[in-house]
Amino acid sequence: CRNSLHPMQNFFVDLVCRPPRTEYDVKELGPQMFEVGGVFCVRQDLILTNRSRMSLHCSHYTPASRKTGNAACKGHTVVYLHGNSGCRLEGDELADQYLRKGMSFFSVDFGGCGNSDGGLVTLGFREREDVEVVLDYLCQHDAVSHVCVYGRSMGAATALLVAADDRYYHKIAGLVLDSCYVSVRE
C-alpha cells in the first residue's frame, strides 16, 4: 500500500510513523543523586520490556534517604508520557516540581522513541502497551502508593487509552492531559 503513495504522501506518513528520533546521552538527565528544594533525590535508570519484546528505557526519580539512597517513604508517583518524536528527557523539566513535594517521578521512552527499541510510532495504539508495562512495574514497587499519569500530545492520548482499559483504570489515581487529541482524523 505504501508503495502506491505519491512521494510527498510517503514523506508525511514517515513524519508521523517514523518521526525524527530524539537522540540523547543518559548523562543529559543529570546526576543520579541530587538535591532539589532541600529534598535529597535519586534517579534510577532502568530498562523494562514490553509485550513486543522491545526494551524501554526509563528513569525513576525518588525522594530518598541521604544515608541509604533508598526511597524515603511510600508515596505518590507521577508518570510522564512524552509526545510524538519526544523522549523521557522532556520530563526532566517537570520532575523537580513533584520531587519538591515528596512525590516520585517516572519517565519512559516509548518504543520507537529516544533510546528505546523500535522504529515505528503508532500515536498511542502500541504505546499503550509501554504504559501498561510501566504501571505493572510501579504497582509492584515498594515506594509507590498511587500513580498519576501526565501525558503530553501523543502521551496524553495514550494515557486515555490505558485509563479506559478495564485492566488498568483502577491503577491510575489521576490524569493530566496536555494538548491531547481524541482522534487522529480530526
PDB file of C-alpha atoms in Angstrom:
ATOM      1  CA  CYS A   1       0.000   0.000   0.000  1.00  0.00           C
ATOM      2  CA  ARG A   2       2.788   2.442   0.926  1.00  0.00           C
ATOM      3  CA  ASN A   3       4.465   1.924  -2.459  1.00  0.00           C
ATOM      4  CA  SER A   4       1.346   3.175  -4.254  1.00  0.00           C
ATOM      5  CA  LEU A   5       1.506   6.533  -2.475  1.00  0.00           C
ATOM      6  CA  HIS A   6       2.891   9.692  -4.045  1.00  0.00           C
ATOM      7  CA  PRO A   7       6.415  10.504  -2.743  1.00  0.00           C
ATOM      8  CA  MET A   8       5.075  13.544  -0.871  1.00  0.00           C
ATOM      9  CA  GLN A   9       2.447  11.365   0.828  1.00  0.00           C
ATOM     10  CA  ASN A  10       5.199   8.923   1.851  1.00  0.00           C
ATOM     11  CA  PHE A  11       7.121  11.844   3.333  1.00  0.00           C
ATOM     12  CA  PHE A  12       4.172  12.830   5.553  1.00  0.00           C
ATOM     13  CA  VAL A  13       3.452   9.221   6.577  1.00  0.00           C
ATOM     14  CA  ASP A  14       7.083   8.905   7.658  1.00  0.00           C
ATOM     15  CA  LEU A  15       6.870  12.135   9.677  1.00  0.00           C
ATOM     16  CA  VAL A  16       4.071  10.613  11.766  1.00  0.00           C
ATOM     17  CA  CYS A  17       5.009   6.922  11.925  1.00  0.00           C
ATOM     18  CA  ARG A  18       8.788   7.325  11.769  1.00  0.00           C
ATOM     19  CA  PRO A  19       9.412  10.814  13.130  1.00  0.00           C
ATOM     20  CA  PRO A  20      12.962  12.018  13.612  1.00  0.00           C
ATOM     21  CA  ARG A  21      14.154  10.262  16.756  1.00  0.00           C
ATOM     22  CA  THR A  22      15.329  12.485  19.593  1.00  0.00           C
ATOM     23  CA  GLU A  23      18.767  11.158  20.417  1.00  0.00           C
ATOM     24  CA  TYR A  24      20.429  11.922  23.718  1.00  0.00           C
ATOM     25  CA  ASP A  25      23.056  10.662  26.115  1.00  0.00           C
ATOM     26  CA  VAL A  26      21.842   9.478  29.543  1.00  0.00           C
ATOM     27  CA  LYS A  27      24.314  11.981  31.042  1.00  0.00           C
ATOM     28  CA  GLU A  28      21.921  14.717  29.842  1.00  0.00           C
ATOM     29  CA  LEU A  29      19.469  13.516  32.512  1.00  0.00           C
ATOM     30  CA  GLY A  30      21.841  14.904  35.120  1.00  0.00           C
ATOM     31  CA  PRO A  31      23.406  13.340  38.210  1.00  0.00           C
ATOM     32  CA  GLN A  32      21.896  10.214  39.734  1.00  0.00           C
ATOM     33  CA  MET A  33      21.951  11.777  43.212  1.00  0.00           C
ATOM     34  CA  PHE A  34      20.941  15.404  43.679  1.00  0.00           C
ATOM     35  CA  GLU A  35      19.047  17.821  45.878  1.00  0.00           C
ATOM     36  CA  VAL A  36      16.052  19.913  44.880  1.00  0.00           C
ATOM     37  CA  GLY A  37      14.359  22.351  47.255  1.00  0.00           C
ATOM     38  CA  GLY A  38      16.067  20.766  50.258  1.00  0.00           C
ATOM     39  CA  VAL A  39      14.906  17.259  49.256  1.00  0.00           C
ATOM     40  CA  PHE A  40      17.599  14.652  48.583  1.00  0.00           C
ATOM     41  CA  CYS A  41      16.693  12.606  45.482  1.00  0.00           C
ATOM     42  CA  VAL A  42      17.988   9.714  43.419  1.00  0.00           C
ATOM     43  CA  ARG A  43      17.405   8.749  39.805  1.00  0.00           C
ATOM     44  CA  GLN A  44      17.386   5.080  38.895  1.00  0.00           C
ATOM     45  CA  ASP A  45      17.665   4.314  35.189  1.00  0.00           C
ATOM     46  CA  LEU A  46      16.133   1.015  34.196  1.00  0.00           C
ATOM     47  CA  ILE A  47      15.017  -0.964  31.184  1.00  0.00           C
ATOM     48  CA  LEU A  48      11.592  -2.579  31.032  1.00  0.00           C
ATOM     49  CA  THR A  49      10.473  -4.971  28.281  1.00  0.00           C
ATOM     50  CA  ASN A  50       7.065  -4.620  26.645  1.00  0.00           C
ATOM     51  CA  ARG A  51       4.938  -7.424  25.188  1.00  0.00           C
ATOM     52  CA  SER A  52       6.560  -6.916  21.785  1.00  0.00           C
ATOM     53  CA  ARG A  53       9.920  -7.651  23.475  1.00  0.00           C
ATOM     54  CA  MET A  54      11.203  -4.127  22.924  1.00  0.00           C
ATOM     55  CA  SER A  55      13.475  -2.593  25.547  1.00  0.00           C
ATOM     56  CA  LEU A  56      12.020   0.594  27.026  1.00  0.00           C
ATOM     57  CA  HIS A  57      14.492   2.988  28.632  1.00  0.00           C
ATOM     58  CA  CYS A  58      13.087   4.587  31.781  1.00  0.00           C
ATOM     59  CA  SER A  59      14.059   6.789  34.716  1.00  0.00           C
ATOM     60  CA  HIS A  60      12.546   6.687  38.201  1.00  0.00           C
ATOM     61  CA  TYR A  61      13.278   9.749  40.345  1.00  0.00           C
ATOM     62  CA  THR A  62      12.507   9.395  44.060  1.00  0.00           C
ATOM     63  CA  PRO A  63      12.953  11.445  47.222  1.00  0.00           C
ATOM     64  CA  ALA A  64      15.428   9.370  49.199  1.00  0.00           C
ATOM     65  CA  SER A  65      17.289   8.927  52.452  1.00  0.00           C
ATOM     66  CA  ARG A  66      20.736  10.546  52.349  1.00  0.00           C
ATOM     67  CA  LYS A  67      22.176   7.635  54.340  1.00  0.00           C
ATOM     68  CA  THR A  68      20.867   4.707  52.299  1.00  0.00           C
ATOM     69  CA  GLY A  69      19.875   6.222  48.957  1.00  0.00           C
ATOM     70  CA  ASN A  70      16.608   4.269  49.229  1.00  0.00           C
ATOM     71  CA  ALA A  71      13.192   5.829  48.780  1.00  0.00           C
ATOM     72  CA  ALA A  72      12.360   7.926  51.840  1.00  0.00           C
ATOM     73  CA  CYS A  73       8.812   6.572  52.129  1.00  0.00           C
ATOM     74  CA  LYS A  74       5.935   5.136  50.158  1.00  0.00           C
ATOM     75  CA  GLY A  75       4.255   7.900  48.170  1.00  0.00           C
ATOM     76  CA  HIS A  76       2.577   9.166  45.045  1.00  0.00           C
ATOM     77  CA  THR A  77       4.251   8.791  41.668  1.00  0.00           C
ATOM     78  CA  VAL A  78       3.735  10.867  38.519  1.00  0.00           C
ATOM     79  CA  VAL A  79       4.394   9.046  35.231  1.00  0.00           C
ATOM     80  CA  TYR A  80       5.338  11.362  32.364  1.00  0.00           C
ATOM     81  CA  LEU A  81       4.421  10.290  28.808  1.00  0.00           C
ATOM     82  CA  HIS A  82       6.074  12.335  26.040  1.00  0.00           C
ATOM     83  CA  GLY A  83       4.669  13.404  22.685  1.00  0.00           C
ATOM     84  CA  ASN A  84       5.432  12.148  19.172  1.00  0.00           C
ATOM     85  CA  SER A  85       9.167  12.314  18.412  1.00  0.00           C
ATOM     86  CA  GLY A  86       9.880  13.161  22.048  1.00  0.00           C
ATOM     87  CA  CYS A  87      11.694  11.273  24.776  1.00  0.00           C
ATOM     88  CA  ARG A  88      11.974  10.970  28.568  1.00  0.00           C
ATOM     89  CA  LEU A  89      14.389  13.891  28.607  1.00  0.00           C
ATOM     90  CA  GLU A  90      11.331  16.176  28.209  1.00  0.00           C
ATOM     91  CA  GLY A  91      10.056  15.048  31.601  1.00  0.00           C
ATOM     92  CA  ASP A  92      13.240  16.225  33.266  1.00  0.00           C
ATOM     93  CA  GLU A  93      11.841  19.780  33.268  1.00  0.00           C
ATOM     94  CA  LEU A  94       8.803  18.633  35.261  1.00  0.00           C
ATOM     95  CA  ALA A  95      10.446  16.235  37.702  1.00  0.00           C
ATOM     96  CA  ASP A  96      11.713  18.855  40.169  1.00  0.00           C
ATOM     97  CA  GLN A  97       8.281  20.294  40.957  1.00  0.00           C
ATOM     98  CA  TYR A  98       6.981  16.874  42.009  1.00  0.00           C
ATOM     99  CA  LEU A  99      10.141  15.841  43.856  1.00  0.00           C
ATOM    100  CA  ARG A 100       9.970  19.067  45.939  1.00  0.00           C
ATOM    101  CA  LYS A 101       6.536  17.907  47.141  1.00  0.00           C
ATOM    102  CA  GLY A 102       7.839  14.470  48.141  1.00  0.00           C
ATOM    103  CA  MET A 103       6.394  12.660  45.112  1.00  0.00           C
ATOM    104  CA  SER A 104       8.390  10.367  42.852  1.00  0.00           C
ATOM    105  CA  PHE A 105       8.550  10.873  39.086  1.00  0.00           C
ATOM    106  CA  PHE A 106       8.821   8.244  36.351  1.00  0.00           C
ATOM    107  CA  SER A 107       9.583   8.873  32.677  1.00  0.00           C
ATOM    108  CA  VAL A 108       9.845   6.453  29.768  1.00  0.00           C
ATOM    109  CA  ASP A 109      10.992   6.492  26.162  1.00  0.00           C
ATOM    110  CA  PHE A 110       8.136   4.932  24.211  1.00  0.00           C
ATOM    111  CA  GLY A 111       9.069   2.162  21.789  1.00  0.00           C
ATOM    112  CA  GLY A 112      10.448   3.793  18.637  1.00  0.00           C
ATOM    113  CA  CYS A 113      11.487   6.899  20.594  1.00  0.00           C
ATOM    114  CA  GLY A 114      14.570   8.134  22.421  1.00  0.00           C
ATOM    115  CA  ASN A 115      16.869   5.289  23.493  1.00  0.00           C
ATOM    116  CA  SER A 116      14.193   2.565  23.394  1.00  0.00           C
ATOM    117  CA  ASP A 117      13.978  -0.186  20.774  1.00  0.00           C
ATOM    118  CA  GLY A 118      11.680   0.011  17.774  1.00  0.00           C
ATOM    119  CA  GLY A 119      11.323   2.109  14.669  1.00  0.00           C
ATOM    120  CA  LEU A 120       7.635   2.998  14.466  1.00  0.00           C
ATOM    121  CA  VAL A 121       5.332   5.309  16.381  1.00  0.00           C
ATOM    122  CA  THR A 122       1.613   4.462  16.392  1.00  0.00           C
ATOM    123  CA  LEU A 123       0.222   7.608  18.075  1.00  0.00           C
ATOM    124  CA  GLY A 124      -0.910   5.699  21.149  1.00  0.00           C
ATOM    125  CA  PHE A 125      -2.080   2.364  19.776  1.00  0.00           C
ATOM    126  CA  ARG A 126       1.044   0.323  20.620  1.00  0.00           C
ATOM    127  CA  GLU A 127       2.441   2.886  23.061  1.00  0.00           C
ATOM    128  CA  ARG A 128      -0.316   1.894  25.481  1.00  0.00           C
ATOM    129  CA  GLU A 129       1.470  -1.463  25.877  1.00  0.00           C
ATOM    130  CA  ASP A 130       4.505   0.501  27.064  1.00  0.00           C
ATOM    131  CA  VAL A 131       2.396   2.310  29.670  1.00  0.00           C
ATOM    132  CA  GLU A 132       0.862  -0.976  30.822  1.00  0.00           C
ATOM    133  CA  VAL A 133       4.359  -2.351  31.488  1.00  0.00           C
ATOM    134  CA  VAL A 134       5.257   0.814  33.429  1.00  0.00           C
ATOM    135  CA  LEU A 135       2.070   0.593  35.535  1.00  0.00           C
ATOM    136  CA  ASP A 136       2.659  -3.097  36.259  1.00  0.00           C
ATOM    137  CA  TYR A 137       6.206  -2.278  37.385  1.00  0.00           C
ATOM    138  CA  LEU A 138       5.169   0.658  39.588  1.00  0.00           C
ATOM    139  CA  CYS A 139       2.272  -1.182  41.213  1.00  0.00           C
ATOM    140  CA  GLN A 140       4.777  -3.769  42.467  1.00  0.00           C
ATOM    141  CA  HIS A 141       7.313  -1.155  43.619  1.00  0.00           C
ATOM    142  CA  ASP A 142       7.589  -0.767  47.408  1.00  0.00           C
ATOM    143  CA  ALA A 143       7.874   3.024  47.298  1.00  0.00           C
ATOM    144  CA  VAL A 144       4.728   3.651  45.201  1.00  0.00           C
ATOM    145  CA  SER A 145       1.295   4.138  46.753  1.00  0.00           C
ATOM    146  CA  HIS A 146      -0.676   5.882  43.963  1.00  0.00           C
ATOM    147  CA  VAL A 147       0.052   6.664  40.319  1.00  0.00           C
ATOM    148  CA  CYS A 148      -0.955   9.757  38.367  1.00  0.00           C
ATOM    149  CA  VAL A 149      -0.246   9.860  34.631  1.00  0.00           C
ATOM    150  CA  TYR A 150       0.828  13.109  32.955  1.00  0.00           C
ATOM    151  CA  GLY A 151       0.688  12.861  29.163  1.00  0.00           C
ATOM    152  CA  ARG A 152       1.540  15.413  26.503  1.00  0.00           C
ATOM    153  CA  SER A 153       0.026  15.162  22.995  1.00  0.00           C
ATOM    154  CA  MET A 154       0.561  11.518  21.932  1.00  0.00           C
ATOM    155  CA  GLY A 155       1.348  10.710  25.567  1.00  0.00           C
ATOM    156  CA  ALA A 156      -1.991  12.207  26.639  1.00  0.00           C
ATOM    157  CA  ALA A 157      -3.895  10.158  24.048  1.00  0.00           C
ATOM    158  CA  THR A 158      -2.014   7.060  25.205  1.00  0.00           C
ATOM    159  CA  ALA A 159      -2.910   7.829  28.834  1.00  0.00           C
ATOM    160  CA  LEU A 160      -6.600   7.981  27.864  1.00  0.00           C
ATOM    161  CA  LEU A 161      -6.410   4.636  26.080  1.00  0.00           C
ATOM    162  CA  VAL A 162      -4.867   2.967  29.127  1.00  0.00           C
ATOM    163  CA  ALA A 163      -7.191   4.692  31.632  1.00  0.00           C
ATOM    164  CA  ALA A 164     -10.210   3.438  29.641  1.00  0.00           C
ATOM    165  CA  ASP A 165      -8.972  -0.171  29.806  1.00  0.00           C
ATOM    166  CA  ASP A 166     -10.774  -2.312  32.412  1.00  0.00           C
ATOM    167  CA  ARG A 167      -7.452  -3.940  33.340  1.00  0.00           C
ATOM    168  CA  TYR A 168      -5.747  -0.635  34.199  1.00  0.00           C
ATOM    169  CA  TYR A 169      -8.208   2.142  35.097  1.00  0.00           C
ATOM    170  CA  HIS A 170      -8.071   1.224  38.807  1.00  0.00           C
ATOM    171  CA  LYS A 171      -4.274   1.574  38.834  1.00  0.00           C
ATOM    172  CA  ILE A 172      -4.443   5.255  37.846  1.00  0.00           C
ATOM    173  CA  ALA A 173      -5.388   7.748  40.580  1.00  0.00           C
ATOM    174  CA  GLY A 174      -5.361  10.779  38.277  1.00  0.00           C
ATOM    175  CA  LEU A 175      -4.648  12.080  34.784  1.00  0.00           C
ATOM    176  CA  VAL A 176      -3.093  15.280  33.464  1.00  0.00           C
ATOM    177  CA  LEU A 177      -3.757  15.558  29.732  1.00  0.00           C
ATOM    178  CA  ASP A 178      -1.744  18.274  27.997  1.00  0.00           C
ATOM    179  CA  SER A 179      -2.547  19.009  24.314  1.00  0.00           C
ATOM    180  CA  CYS A 180      -4.476  15.773  23.961  1.00  0.00           C
ATOM    181  CA  TYR A 181      -6.095  14.694  20.719  1.00  0.00           C
ATOM    182  CA  VAL A 182      -9.021  12.305  20.743  1.00  0.00           C
ATOM    183  CA  SER A 183      -8.902  11.408  17.066  1.00  0.00           C
ATOM    184  CA  VAL A 184      -6.097  11.288  14.518  1.00  0.00           C
ATOM    185  CA  ARG A 185      -8.674  12.030  11.813  1.00  0.00           C
ATOM    186  CA  GLU A 186      -9.766  15.398  13.200  1.00  0.00           C
TER     187      GLU A 186
END
